[in-house]
mmCIF file with all atom_site columns, C-alpha atoms in Angstrom:
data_model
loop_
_atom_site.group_PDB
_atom_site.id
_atom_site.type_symbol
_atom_site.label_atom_id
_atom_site.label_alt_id
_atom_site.label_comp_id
_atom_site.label_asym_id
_atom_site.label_entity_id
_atom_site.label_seq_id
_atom_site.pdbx_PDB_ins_code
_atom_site.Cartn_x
_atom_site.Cartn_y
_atom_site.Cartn_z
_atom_site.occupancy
_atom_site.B_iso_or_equiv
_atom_site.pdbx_formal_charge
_atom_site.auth_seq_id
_atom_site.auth_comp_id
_atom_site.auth_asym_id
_atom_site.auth_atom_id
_atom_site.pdbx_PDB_model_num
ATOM 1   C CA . UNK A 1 1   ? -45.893 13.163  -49.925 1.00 0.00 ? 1   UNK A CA 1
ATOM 2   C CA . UNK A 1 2   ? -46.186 10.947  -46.799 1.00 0.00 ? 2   UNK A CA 1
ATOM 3   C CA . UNK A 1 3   ? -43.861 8.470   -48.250 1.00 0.00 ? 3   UNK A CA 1
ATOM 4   C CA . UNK A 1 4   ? -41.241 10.936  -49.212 1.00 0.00 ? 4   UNK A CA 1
ATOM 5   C CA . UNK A 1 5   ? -41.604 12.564  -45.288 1.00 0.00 ? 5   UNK A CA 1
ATOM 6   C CA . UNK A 1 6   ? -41.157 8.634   -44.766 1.00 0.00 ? 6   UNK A CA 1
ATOM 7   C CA . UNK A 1 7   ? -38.016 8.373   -46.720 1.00 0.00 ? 7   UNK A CA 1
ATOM 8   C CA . UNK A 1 8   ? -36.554 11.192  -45.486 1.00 0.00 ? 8   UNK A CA 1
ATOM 9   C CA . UNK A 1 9   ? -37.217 10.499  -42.270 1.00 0.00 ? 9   UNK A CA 1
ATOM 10  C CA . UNK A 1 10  ? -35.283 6.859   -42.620 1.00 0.00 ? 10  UNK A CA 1
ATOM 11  C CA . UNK A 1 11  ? -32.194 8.783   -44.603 1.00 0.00 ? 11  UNK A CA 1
ATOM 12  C CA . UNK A 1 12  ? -31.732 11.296  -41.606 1.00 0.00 ? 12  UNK A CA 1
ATOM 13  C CA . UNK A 1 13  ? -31.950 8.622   -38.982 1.00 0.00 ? 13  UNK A CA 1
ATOM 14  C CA . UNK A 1 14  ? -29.631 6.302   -40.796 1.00 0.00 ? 14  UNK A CA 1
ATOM 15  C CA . UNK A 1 15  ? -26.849 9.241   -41.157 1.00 0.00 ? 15  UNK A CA 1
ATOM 16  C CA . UNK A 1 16  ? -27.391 9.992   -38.115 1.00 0.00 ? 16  UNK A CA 1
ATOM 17  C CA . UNK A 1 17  ? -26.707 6.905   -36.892 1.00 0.00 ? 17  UNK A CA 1
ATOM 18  C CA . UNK A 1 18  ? -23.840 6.337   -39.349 1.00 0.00 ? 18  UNK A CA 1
ATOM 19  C CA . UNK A 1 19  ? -22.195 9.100   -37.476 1.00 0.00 ? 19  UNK A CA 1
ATOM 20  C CA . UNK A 1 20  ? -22.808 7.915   -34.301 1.00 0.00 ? 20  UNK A CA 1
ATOM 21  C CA . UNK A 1 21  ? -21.757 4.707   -34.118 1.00 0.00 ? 21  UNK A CA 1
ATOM 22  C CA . UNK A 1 22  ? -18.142 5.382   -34.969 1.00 0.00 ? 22  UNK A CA 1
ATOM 23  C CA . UNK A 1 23  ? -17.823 8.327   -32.039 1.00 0.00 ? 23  UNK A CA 1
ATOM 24  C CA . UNK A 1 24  ? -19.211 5.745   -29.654 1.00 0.00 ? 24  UNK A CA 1
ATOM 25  C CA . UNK A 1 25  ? -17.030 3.324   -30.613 1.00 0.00 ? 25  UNK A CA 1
ATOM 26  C CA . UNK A 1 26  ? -14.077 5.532   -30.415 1.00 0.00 ? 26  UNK A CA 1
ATOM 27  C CA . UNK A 1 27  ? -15.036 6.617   -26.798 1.00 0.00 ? 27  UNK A CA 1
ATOM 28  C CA . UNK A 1 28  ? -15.669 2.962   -25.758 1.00 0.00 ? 28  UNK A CA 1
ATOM 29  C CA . UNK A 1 29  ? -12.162 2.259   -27.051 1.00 0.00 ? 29  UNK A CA 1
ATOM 30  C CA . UNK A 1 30  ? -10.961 5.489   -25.116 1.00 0.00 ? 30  UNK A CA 1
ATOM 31  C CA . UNK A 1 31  ? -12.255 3.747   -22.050 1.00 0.00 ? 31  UNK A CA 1
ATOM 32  C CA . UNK A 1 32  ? -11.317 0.490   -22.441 1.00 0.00 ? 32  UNK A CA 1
ATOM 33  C CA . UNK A 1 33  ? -7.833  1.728   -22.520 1.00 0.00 ? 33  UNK A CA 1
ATOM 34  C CA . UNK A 1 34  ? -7.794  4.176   -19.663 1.00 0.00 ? 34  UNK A CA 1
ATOM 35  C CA . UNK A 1 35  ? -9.271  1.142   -18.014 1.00 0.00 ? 35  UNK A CA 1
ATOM 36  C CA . UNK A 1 36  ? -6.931  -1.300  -18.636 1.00 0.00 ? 36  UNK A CA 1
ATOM 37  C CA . UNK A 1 37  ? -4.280  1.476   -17.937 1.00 0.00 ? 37  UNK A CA 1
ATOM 38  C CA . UNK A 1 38  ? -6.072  2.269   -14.453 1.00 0.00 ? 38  UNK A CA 1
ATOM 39  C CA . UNK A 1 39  ? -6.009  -1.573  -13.802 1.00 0.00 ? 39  UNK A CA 1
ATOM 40  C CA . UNK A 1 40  ? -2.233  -2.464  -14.751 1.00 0.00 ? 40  UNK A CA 1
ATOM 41  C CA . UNK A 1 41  ? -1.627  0.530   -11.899 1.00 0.00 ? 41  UNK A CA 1
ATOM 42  C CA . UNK A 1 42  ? -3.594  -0.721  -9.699  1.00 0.00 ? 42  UNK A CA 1
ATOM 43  C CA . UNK A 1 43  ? -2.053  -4.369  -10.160 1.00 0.00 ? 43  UNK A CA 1
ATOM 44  C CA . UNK A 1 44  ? 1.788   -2.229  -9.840  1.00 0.00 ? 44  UNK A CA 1
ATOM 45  C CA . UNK A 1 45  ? 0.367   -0.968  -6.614  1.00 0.00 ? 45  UNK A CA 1
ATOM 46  C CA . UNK A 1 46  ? -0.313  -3.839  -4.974  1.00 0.00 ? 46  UNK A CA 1
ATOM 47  C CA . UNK A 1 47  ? 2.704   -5.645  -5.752  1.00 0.00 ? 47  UNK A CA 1
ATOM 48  C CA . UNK A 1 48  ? 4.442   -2.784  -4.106  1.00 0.00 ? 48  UNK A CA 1
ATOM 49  C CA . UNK A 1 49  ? 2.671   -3.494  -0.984  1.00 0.00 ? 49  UNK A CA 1
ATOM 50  C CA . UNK A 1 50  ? 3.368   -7.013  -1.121  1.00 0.00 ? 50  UNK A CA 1
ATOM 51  C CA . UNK A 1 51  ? 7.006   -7.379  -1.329  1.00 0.00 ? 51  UNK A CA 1
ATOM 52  C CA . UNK A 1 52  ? 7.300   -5.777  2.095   1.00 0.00 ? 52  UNK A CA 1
ATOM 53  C CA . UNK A 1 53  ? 5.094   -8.358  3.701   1.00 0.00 ? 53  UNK A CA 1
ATOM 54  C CA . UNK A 1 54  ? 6.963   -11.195 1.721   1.00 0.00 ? 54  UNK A CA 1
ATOM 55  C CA . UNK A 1 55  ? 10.430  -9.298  3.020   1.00 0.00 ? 55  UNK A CA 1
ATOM 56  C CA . UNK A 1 56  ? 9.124   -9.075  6.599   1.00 0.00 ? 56  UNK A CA 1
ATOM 57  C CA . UNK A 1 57  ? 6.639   -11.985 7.282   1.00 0.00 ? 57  UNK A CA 1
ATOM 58  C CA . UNK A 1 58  ? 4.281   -10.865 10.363  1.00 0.00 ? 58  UNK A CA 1
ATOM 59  C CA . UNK A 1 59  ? 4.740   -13.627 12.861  1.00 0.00 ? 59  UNK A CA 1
ATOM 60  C CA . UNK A 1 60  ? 5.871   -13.764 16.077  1.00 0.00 ? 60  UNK A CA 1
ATOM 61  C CA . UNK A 1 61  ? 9.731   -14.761 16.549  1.00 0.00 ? 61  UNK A CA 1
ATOM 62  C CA . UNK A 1 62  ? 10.591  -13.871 13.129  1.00 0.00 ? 62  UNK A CA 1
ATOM 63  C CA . UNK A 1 63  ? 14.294  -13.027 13.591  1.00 0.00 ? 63  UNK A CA 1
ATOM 64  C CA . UNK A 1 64  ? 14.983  -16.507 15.336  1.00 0.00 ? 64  UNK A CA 1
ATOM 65  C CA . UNK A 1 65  ? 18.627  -16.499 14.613  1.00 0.00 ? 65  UNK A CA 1
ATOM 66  C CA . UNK A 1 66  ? 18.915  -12.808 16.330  1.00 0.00 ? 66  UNK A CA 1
ATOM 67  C CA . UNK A 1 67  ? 21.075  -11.882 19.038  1.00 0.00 ? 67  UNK A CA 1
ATOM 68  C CA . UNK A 1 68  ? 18.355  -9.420  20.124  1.00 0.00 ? 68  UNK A CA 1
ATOM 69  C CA . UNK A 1 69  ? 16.472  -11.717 22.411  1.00 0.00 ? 69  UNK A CA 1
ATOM 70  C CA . UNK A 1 70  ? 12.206  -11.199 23.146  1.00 0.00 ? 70  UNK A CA 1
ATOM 71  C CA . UNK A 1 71  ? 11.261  -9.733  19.203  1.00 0.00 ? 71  UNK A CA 1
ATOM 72  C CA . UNK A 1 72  ? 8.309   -9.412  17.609  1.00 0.00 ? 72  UNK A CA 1
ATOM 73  C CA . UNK A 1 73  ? 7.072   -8.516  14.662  1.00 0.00 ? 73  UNK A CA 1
ATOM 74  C CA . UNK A 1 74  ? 3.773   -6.549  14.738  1.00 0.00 ? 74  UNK A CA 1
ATOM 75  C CA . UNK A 1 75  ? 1.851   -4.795  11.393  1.00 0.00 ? 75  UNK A CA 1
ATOM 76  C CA . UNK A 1 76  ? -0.165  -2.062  11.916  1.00 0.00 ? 76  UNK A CA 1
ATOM 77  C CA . UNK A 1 77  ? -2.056  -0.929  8.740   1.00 0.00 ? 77  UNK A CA 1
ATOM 78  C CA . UNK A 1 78  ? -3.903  2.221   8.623   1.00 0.00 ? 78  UNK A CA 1
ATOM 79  C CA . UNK A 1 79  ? -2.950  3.523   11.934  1.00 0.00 ? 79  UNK A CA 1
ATOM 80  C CA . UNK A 1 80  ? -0.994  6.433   11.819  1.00 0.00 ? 80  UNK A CA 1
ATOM 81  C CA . UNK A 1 81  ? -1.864  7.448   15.286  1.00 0.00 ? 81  UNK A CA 1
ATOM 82  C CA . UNK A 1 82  ? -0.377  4.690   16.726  1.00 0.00 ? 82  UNK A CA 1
ATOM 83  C CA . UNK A 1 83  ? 2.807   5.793   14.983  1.00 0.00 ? 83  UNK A CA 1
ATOM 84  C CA . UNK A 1 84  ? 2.280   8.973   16.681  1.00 0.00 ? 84  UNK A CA 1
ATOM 85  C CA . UNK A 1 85  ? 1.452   8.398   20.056  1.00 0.00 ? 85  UNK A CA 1
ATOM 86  C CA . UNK A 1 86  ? 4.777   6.153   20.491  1.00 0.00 ? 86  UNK A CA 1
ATOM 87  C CA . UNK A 1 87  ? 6.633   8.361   18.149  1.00 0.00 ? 87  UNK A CA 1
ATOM 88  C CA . UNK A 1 88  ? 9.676   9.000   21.080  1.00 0.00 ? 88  UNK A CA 1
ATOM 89  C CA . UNK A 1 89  ? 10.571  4.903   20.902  1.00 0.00 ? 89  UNK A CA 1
ATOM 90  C CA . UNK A 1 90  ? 10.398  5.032   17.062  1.00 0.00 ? 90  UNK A CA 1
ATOM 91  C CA . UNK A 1 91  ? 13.291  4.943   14.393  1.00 0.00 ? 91  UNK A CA 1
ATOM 92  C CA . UNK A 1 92  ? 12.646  5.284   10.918  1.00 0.00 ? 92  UNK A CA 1
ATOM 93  C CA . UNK A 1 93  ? 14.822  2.375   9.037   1.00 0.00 ? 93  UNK A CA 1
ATOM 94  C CA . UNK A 1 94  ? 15.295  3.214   5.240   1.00 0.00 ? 94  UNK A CA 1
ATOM 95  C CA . UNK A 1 95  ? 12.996  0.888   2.737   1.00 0.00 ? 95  UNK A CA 1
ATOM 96  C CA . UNK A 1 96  ? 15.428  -1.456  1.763   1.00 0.00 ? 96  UNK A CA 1
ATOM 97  C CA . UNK A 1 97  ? 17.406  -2.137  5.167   1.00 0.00 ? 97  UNK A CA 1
ATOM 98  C CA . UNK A 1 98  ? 18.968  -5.822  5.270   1.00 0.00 ? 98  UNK A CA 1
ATOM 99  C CA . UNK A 1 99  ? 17.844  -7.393  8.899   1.00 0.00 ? 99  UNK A CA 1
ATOM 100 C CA . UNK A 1 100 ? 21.720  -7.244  10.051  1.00 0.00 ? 100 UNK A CA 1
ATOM 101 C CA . UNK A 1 101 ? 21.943  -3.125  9.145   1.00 0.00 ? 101 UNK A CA 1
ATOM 102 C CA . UNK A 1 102 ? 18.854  -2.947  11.616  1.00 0.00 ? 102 UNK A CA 1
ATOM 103 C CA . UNK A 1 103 ? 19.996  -5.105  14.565  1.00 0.00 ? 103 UNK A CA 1
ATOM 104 C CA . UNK A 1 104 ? 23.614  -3.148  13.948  1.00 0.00 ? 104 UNK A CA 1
ATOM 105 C CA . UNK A 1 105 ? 21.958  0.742   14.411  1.00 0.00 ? 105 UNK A CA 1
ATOM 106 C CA . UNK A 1 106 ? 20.423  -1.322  18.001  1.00 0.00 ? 106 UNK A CA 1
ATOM 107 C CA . UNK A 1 107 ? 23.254  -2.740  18.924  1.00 0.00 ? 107 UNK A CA 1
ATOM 108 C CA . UNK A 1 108 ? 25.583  0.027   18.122  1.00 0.00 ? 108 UNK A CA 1
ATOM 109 C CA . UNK A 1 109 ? 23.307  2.646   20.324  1.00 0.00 ? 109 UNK A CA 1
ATOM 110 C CA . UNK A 1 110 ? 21.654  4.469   17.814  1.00 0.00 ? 110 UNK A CA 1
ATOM 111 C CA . UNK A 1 111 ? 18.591  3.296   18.538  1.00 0.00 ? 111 UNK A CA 1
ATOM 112 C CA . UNK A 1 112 ? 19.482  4.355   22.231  1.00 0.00 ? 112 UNK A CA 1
ATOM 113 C CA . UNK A 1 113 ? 15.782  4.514   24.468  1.00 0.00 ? 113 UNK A CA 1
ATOM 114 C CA . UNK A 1 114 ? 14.002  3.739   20.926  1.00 0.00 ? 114 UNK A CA 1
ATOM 115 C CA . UNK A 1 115 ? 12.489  0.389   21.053  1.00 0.00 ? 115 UNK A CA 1
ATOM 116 C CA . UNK A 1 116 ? 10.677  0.234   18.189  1.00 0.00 ? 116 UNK A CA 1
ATOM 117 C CA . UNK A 1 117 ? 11.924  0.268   14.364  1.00 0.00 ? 117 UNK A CA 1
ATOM 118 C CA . UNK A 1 118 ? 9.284   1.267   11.624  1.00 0.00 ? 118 UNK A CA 1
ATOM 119 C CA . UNK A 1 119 ? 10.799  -1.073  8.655   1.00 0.00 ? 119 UNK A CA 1
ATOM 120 C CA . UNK A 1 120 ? 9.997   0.730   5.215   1.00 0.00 ? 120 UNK A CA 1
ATOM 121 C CA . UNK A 1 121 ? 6.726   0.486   4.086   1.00 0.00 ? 121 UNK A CA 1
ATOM 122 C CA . UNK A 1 122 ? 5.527   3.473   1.547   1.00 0.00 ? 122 UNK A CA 1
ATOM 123 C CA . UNK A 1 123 ? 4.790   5.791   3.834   1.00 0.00 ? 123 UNK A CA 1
ATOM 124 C CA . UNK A 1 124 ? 2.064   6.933   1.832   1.00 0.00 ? 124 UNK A CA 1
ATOM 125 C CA . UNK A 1 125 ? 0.017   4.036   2.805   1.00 0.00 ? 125 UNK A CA 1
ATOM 126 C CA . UNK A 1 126 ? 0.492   4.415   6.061   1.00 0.00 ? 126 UNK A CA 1
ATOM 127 C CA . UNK A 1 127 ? 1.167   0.530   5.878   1.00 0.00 ? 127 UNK A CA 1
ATOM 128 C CA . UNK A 1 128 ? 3.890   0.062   9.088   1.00 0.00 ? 128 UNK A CA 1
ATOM 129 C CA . UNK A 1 129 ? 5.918   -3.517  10.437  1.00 0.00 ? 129 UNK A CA 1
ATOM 130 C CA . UNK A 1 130 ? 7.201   -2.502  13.873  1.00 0.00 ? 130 UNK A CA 1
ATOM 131 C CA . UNK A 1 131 ? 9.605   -4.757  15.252  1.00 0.00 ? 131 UNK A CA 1
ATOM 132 C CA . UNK A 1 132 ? 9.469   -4.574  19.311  1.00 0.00 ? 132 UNK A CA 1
ATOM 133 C CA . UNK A 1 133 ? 12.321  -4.861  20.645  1.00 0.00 ? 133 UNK A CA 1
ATOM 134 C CA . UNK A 1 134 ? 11.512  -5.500  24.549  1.00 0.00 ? 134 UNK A CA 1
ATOM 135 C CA . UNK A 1 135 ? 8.060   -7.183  26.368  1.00 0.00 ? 135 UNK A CA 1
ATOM 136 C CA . UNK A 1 136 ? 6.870   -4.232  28.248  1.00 0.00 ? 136 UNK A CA 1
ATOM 137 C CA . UNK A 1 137 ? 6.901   -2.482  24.804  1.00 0.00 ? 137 UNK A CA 1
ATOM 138 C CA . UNK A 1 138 ? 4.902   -5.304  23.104  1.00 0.00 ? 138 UNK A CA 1
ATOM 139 C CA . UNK A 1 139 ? 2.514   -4.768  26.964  1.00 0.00 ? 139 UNK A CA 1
ATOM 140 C CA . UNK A 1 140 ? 2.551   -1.264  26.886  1.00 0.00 ? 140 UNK A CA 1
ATOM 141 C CA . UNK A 1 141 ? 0.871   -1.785  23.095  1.00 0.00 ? 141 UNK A CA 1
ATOM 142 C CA . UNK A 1 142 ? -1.399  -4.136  23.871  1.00 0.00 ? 142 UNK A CA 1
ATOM 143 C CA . UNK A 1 143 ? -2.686  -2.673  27.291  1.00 0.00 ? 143 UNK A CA 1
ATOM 144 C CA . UNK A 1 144 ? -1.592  1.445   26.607  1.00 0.00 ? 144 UNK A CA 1
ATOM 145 C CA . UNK A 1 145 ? -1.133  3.146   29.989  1.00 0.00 ? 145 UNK A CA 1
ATOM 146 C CA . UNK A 1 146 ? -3.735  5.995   30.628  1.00 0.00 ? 146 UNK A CA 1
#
């Protein structure tokens, strides 16, 4: 009688267990695939943020060859107050701008009393290149007025 308890015992684990196995498998496949989903995003995303910084290098001087003299090229990541507190010297330049399209909306006024350009980052990421245009700008950055 044991022995038959015993056996019975051993049949129900092993179907259980047959049954098992193949759901867990499944959902480890499930995963493995949202996972490898999740990372070829995450690998999109981050090319996305670095063709902007290959377009724009941050360095001082960048646009050597410019006939806007005294420019600098400043990132600020994560720091959309900054965008906001100098907001009235801000234009927005399209993603995508060629260096010459920029310099022409200075040089042809529309830019009037904005010195800075925000060159097109997602805005999402709050991610910005500003390009100062004039020293006290870069100054008034580095040591804000109260």
């Amino acid at each position: 009688m044991e022995e038959f308890k015993l056996q019975r015992l051993n049949e129900d684990i092993e179907t259980l267990t047959n049954r098992k196995i193949p759901e867990l498998e499944d959902k480890v496949r499930k995963l493995e695939e949202e996972y490898n989903e999740k990372q070829m995003e995450l690998a999109s995303v981050k090319t996305q943020l670095e063709l902007p910084r290959k377009k724009f290098q941050v360095t001082e001087n960048v646009i050597s060859d410019s006939t806007l003299l005294d420019q600098y090229i400043i990132e600020i990541k994560n720091s959309k107050e900054d965008i906001e507190k100098y907001r009235s010297r801000i234009i927005t330049v399209p993603s995508g701008i060629s260096r010459e399209e920029a310099e022409a909306e200075i040089v042809s006024g529309k830019a009037e009393n904005n010195n800075i350009i925000v060159h097109g980052y997602p805005q999402e990421f709050f991610s910005w290149v500003l390009i100062i245009m004039t020293r006290q700008i870069r100054m008034s950055i580095n040591h804000p007025r109260v």
